[in-house]
Tab-separated table of C-alpha atoms and ligand atoms in Angstrom:
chain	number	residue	atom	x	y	z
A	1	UNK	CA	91.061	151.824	24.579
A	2	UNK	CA	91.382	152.170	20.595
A	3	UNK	CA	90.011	149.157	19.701
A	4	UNK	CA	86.407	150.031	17.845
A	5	UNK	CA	83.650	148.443	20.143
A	6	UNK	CA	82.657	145.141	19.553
A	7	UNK	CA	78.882	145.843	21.132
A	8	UNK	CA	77.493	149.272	20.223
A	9	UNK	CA	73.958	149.521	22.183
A	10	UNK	CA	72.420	152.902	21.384
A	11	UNK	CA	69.155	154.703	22.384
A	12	UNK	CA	67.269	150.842	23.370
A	13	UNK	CA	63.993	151.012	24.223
A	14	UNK	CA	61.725	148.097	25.183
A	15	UNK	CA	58.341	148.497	26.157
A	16	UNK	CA	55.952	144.872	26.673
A	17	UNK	CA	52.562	145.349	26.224
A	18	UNK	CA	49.985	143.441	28.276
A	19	UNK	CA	46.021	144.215	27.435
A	20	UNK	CA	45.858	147.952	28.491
A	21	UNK	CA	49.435	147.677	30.931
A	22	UNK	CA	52.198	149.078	29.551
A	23	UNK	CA	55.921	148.274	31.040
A	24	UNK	CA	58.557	149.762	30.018
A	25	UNK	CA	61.344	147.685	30.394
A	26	UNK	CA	64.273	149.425	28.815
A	27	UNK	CA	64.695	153.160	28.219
A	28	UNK	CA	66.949	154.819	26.128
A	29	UNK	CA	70.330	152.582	27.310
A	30	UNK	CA	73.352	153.442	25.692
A	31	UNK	CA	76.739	151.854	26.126
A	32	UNK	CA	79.573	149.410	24.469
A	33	UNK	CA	81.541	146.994	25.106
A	34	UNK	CA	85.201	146.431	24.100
A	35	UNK	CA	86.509	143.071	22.509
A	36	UNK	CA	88.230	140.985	25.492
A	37	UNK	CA	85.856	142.838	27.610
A	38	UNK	CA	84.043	141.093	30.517
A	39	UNK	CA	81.259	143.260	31.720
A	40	UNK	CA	78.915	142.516	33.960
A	41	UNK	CA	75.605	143.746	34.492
A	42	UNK	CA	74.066	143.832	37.752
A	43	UNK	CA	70.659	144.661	38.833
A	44	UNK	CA	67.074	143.465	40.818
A	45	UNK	CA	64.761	141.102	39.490
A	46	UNK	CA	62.636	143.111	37.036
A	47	UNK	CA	65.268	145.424	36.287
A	48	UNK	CA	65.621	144.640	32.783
A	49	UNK	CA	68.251	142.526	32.459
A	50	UNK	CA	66.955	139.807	30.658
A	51	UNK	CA	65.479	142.257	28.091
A	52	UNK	CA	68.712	143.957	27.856
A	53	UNK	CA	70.610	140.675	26.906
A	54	UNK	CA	67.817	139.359	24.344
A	55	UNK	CA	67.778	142.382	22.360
A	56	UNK	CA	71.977	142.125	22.161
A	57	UNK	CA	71.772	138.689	21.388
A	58	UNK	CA	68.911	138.865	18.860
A	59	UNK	CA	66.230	136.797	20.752
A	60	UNK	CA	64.645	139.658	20.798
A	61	UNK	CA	63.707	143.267	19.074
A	62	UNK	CA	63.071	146.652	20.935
A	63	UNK	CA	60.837	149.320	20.443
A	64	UNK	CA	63.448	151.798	19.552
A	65	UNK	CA	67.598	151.762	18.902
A	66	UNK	CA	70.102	149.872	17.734
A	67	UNK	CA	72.855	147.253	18.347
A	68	UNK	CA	75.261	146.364	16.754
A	69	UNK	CA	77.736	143.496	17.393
A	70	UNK	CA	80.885	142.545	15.725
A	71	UNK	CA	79.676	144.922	13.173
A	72	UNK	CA	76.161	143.119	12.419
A	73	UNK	CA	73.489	145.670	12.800
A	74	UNK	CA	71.310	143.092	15.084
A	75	UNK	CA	68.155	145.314	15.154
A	76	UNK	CA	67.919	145.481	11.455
A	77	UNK	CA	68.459	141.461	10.450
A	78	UNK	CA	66.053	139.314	8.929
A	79	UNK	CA	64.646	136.412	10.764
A	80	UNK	CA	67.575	134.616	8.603
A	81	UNK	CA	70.467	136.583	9.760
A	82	UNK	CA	69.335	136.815	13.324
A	83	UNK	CA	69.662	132.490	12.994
A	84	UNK	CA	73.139	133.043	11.824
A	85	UNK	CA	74.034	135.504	14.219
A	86	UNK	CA	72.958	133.152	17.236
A	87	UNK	CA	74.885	130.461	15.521
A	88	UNK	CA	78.233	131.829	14.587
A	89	UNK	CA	78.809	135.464	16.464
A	90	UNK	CA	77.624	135.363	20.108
A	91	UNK	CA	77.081	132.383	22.318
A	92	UNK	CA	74.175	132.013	24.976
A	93	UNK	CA	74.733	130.717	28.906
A	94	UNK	CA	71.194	130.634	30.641
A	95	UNK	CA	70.086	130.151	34.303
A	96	UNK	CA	68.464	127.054	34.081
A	97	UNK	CA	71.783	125.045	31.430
A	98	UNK	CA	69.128	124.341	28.611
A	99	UNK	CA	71.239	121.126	28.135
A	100	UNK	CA	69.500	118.510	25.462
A	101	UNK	CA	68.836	116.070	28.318
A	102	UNK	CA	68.962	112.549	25.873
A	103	UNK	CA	72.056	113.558	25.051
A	104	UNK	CA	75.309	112.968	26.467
A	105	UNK	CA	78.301	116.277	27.368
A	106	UNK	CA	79.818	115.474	24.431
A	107	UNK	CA	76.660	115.132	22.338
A	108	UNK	CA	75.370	118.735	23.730
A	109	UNK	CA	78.281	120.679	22.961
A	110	UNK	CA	78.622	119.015	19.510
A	111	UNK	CA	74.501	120.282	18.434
A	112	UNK	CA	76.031	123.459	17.322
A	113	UNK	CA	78.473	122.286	15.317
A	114	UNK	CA	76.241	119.931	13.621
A	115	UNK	CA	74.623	122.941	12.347
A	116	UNK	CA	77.493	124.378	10.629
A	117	UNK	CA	78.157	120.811	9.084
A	118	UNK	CA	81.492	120.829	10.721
A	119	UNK	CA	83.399	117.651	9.356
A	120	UNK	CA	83.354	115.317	11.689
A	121	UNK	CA	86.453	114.391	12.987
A	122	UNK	CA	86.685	118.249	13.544
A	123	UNK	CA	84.108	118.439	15.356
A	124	UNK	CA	85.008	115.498	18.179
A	125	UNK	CA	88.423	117.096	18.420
A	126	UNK	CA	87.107	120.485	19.137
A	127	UNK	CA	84.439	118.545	21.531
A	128	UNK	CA	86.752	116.597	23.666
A	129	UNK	CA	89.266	120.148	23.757
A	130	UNK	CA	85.916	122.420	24.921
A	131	UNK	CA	85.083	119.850	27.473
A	132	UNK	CA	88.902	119.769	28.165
A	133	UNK	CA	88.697	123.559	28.657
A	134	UNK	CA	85.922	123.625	31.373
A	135	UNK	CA	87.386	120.656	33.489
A	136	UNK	CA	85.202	117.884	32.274
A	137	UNK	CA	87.391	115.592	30.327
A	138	UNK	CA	86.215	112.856	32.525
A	139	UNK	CA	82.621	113.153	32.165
A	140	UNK	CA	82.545	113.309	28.679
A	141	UNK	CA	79.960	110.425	28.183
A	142	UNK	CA	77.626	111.341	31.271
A	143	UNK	CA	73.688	112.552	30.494
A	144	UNK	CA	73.054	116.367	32.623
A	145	UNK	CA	71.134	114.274	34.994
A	146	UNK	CA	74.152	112.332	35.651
A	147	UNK	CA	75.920	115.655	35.997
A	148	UNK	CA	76.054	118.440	39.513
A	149	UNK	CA	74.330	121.783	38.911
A	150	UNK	CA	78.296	123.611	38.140
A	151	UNK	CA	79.267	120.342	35.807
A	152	UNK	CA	75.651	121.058	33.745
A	153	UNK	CA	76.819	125.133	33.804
A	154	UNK	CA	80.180	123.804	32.519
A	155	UNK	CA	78.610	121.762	29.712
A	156	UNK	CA	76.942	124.902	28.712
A	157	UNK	CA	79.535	126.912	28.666
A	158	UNK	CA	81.876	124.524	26.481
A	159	UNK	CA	78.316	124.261	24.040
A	160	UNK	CA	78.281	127.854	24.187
A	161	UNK	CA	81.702	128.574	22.778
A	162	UNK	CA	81.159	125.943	20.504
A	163	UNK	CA	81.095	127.916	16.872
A	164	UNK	CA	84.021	130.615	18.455
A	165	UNK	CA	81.796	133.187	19.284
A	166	UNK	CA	83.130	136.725	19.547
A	167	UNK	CA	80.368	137.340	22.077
A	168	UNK	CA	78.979	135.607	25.201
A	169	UNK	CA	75.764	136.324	26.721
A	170	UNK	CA	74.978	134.547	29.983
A	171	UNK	CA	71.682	135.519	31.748
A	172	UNK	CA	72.647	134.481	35.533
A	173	UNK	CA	74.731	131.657	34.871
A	174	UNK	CA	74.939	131.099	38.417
A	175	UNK	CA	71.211	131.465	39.714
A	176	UNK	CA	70.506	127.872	40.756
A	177	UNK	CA	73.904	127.295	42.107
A	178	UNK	CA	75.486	127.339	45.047
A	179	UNK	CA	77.910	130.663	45.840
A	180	UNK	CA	80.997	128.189	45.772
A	181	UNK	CA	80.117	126.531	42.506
A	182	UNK	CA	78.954	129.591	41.545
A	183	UNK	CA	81.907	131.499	42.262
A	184	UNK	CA	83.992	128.396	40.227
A	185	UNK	CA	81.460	129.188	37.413
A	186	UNK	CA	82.330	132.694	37.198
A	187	UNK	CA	85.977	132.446	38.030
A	188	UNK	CA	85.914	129.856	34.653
A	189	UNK	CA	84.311	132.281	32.757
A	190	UNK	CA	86.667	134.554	33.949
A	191	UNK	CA	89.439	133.028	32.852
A	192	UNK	CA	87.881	131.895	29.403
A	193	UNK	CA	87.495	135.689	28.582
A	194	UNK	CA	91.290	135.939	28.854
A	195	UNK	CA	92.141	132.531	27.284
A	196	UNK	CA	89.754	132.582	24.294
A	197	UNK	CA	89.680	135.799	23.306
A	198	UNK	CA	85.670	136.127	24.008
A	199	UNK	CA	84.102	138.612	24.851
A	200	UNK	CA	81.494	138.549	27.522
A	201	UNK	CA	78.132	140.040	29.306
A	202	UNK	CA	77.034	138.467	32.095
A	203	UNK	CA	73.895	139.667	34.276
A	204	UNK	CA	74.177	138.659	37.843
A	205	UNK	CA	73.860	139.992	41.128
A	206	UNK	CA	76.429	137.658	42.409
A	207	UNK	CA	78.740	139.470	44.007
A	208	UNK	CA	81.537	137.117	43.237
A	209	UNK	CA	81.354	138.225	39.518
A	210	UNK	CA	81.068	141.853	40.308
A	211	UNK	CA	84.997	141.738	41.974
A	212	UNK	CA	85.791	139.470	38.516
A	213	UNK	CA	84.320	142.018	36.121
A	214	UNK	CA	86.187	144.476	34.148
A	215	UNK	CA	83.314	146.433	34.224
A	216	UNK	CA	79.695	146.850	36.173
A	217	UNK	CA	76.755	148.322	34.234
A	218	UNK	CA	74.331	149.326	36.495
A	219	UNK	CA	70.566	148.376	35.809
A	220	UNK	CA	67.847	150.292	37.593
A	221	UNK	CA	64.097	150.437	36.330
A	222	UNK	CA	65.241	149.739	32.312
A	223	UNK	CA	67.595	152.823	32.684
A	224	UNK	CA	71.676	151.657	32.582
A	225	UNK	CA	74.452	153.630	33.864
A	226	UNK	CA	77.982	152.952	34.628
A	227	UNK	CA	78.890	153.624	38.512
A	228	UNK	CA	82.148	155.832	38.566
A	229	UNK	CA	84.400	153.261	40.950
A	230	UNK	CA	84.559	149.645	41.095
A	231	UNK	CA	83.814	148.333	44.252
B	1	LIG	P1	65.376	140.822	35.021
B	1	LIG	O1	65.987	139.875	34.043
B	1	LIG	O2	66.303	141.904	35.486
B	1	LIG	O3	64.736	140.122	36.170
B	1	LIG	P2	63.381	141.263	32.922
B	1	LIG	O4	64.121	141.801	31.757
B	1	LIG	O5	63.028	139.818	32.886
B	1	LIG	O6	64.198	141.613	34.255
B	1	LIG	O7	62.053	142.083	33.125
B	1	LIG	C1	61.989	143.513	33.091
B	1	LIG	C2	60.545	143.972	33.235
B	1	LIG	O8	59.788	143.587	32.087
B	1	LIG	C3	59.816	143.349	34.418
B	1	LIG	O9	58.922	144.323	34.920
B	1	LIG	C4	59.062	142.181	33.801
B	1	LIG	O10	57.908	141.901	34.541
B	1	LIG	C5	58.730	142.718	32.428
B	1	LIG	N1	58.662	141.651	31.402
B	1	LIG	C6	59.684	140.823	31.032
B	1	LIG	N2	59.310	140.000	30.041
B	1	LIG	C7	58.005	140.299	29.770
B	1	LIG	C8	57.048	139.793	28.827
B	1	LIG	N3	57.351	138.828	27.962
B	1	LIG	N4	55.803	140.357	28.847
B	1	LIG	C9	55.485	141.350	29.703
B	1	LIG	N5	56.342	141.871	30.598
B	1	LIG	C10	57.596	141.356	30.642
B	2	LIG	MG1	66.309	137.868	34.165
């Protein structure tokens, strides 16, 4: 590929400290990422993956390394730029939705364009076309707990893209779904890599997105490497 990397992750190191405990919870993990990538990265509970994404997303700073994404050196911003980053350059999908539960699909995926003042009549087109996107035209005015498990996920997803993110982080989208919905959930994301021109990381250990992937990265103990074959 000649495109320059869109995620540079070099020489990461994460260590959480706990009284006298000490767990090391990334070391030394090296790799990038390609724009119109979708990678996925696949390991046990407690491997790391969580850590992994936070530091790449800038929830987060290791002990040691760098990243870099769309050419923002993540591990050297201010509390300032890391706000920006999470607001206009990569886009979060968590486990558990993190919907605003007062407000309605529509009202969720509009938060973050609120915070880049986007004019308003902007912003409900690009709200009703996002919610368009992920299937949920007709659910536009429904509250998440008037919404399944995959319709939340969806909601999520449409928030998540809502600022045109050239990155999306999702942290086991599909963990409290079931493999069918989950498997929709992925195959979406799948497709809104291609569509949108995102780029995405996506820790799992479902299966489903492992055969969707363009690539696996391997987690084991904080250490990441690349297996030679798909499979
Ligand atoms: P995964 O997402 O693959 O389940 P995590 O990144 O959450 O893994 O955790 C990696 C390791 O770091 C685990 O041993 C976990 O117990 C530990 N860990 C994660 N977060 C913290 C924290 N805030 N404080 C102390 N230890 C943590
Ligand atoms: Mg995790």
């Amino acid at each position: 590929m000649t495109d320059s990397p869109l995620v540079v992750v070099e020489g990461l190191r994460k260590v959480y400290r706990t009284g006298p405990k000490e767990v090391v919870a990334l070391r030394d993990v090296s790799f990038s990422v390609h724009p119109g990538e979708l990678v996925a990265v696949r390991g046990r509970s407690g491997s790391g993956k969580t850590t992994l994404l936070n530091q790449i997303g800038g929830l987060d700073k290791p002990d040691a390394g760098r990243v870099v994404v769309d050419g923002h050196e993540v591990t050297a911003l201010s509390e300032h730029g890391l706000l920006e980053l999470r607001r206009d350059v990569v886009g979060f999908v968590f486990q558990s939705f993190g919907l605003i539960p007062v407000l309605s699909a529509a009202e969720n995926v509009g938060v973050p364009m609120r915070l880049v003042r986007m004019p308003v009549a902007e912003r409900e087109a690009r709200v009703r076309m996002l919610l368009a996107l992920v299937g949920l035209e007709q659910h536009v005015n429904q509250r998440p707990y008037e919404l399944s498990g995959g319709q939340r996920q969806r909601v999520a997803i449409a928030r998540s893209l809502a600022n045109r993110p050239r990155l999306l982080v999702a942290d086991e989208p599909t963990g409290q779904l079931d493999s069918q919905t989950g498997r929709q959930i992925m195959e979406l994301l799948r497709a809104l890599v291609r569509s949108e021109g995102v780029t995405a990381l996506v820790a799992t250990h479902d299966p489903s997105l492992i055969t969707l992937a363009d690539r696996v990265l391997e987690i084991t103990d904080g250490a990441v490497h690349e297996p030679a074959t798909l499979v």
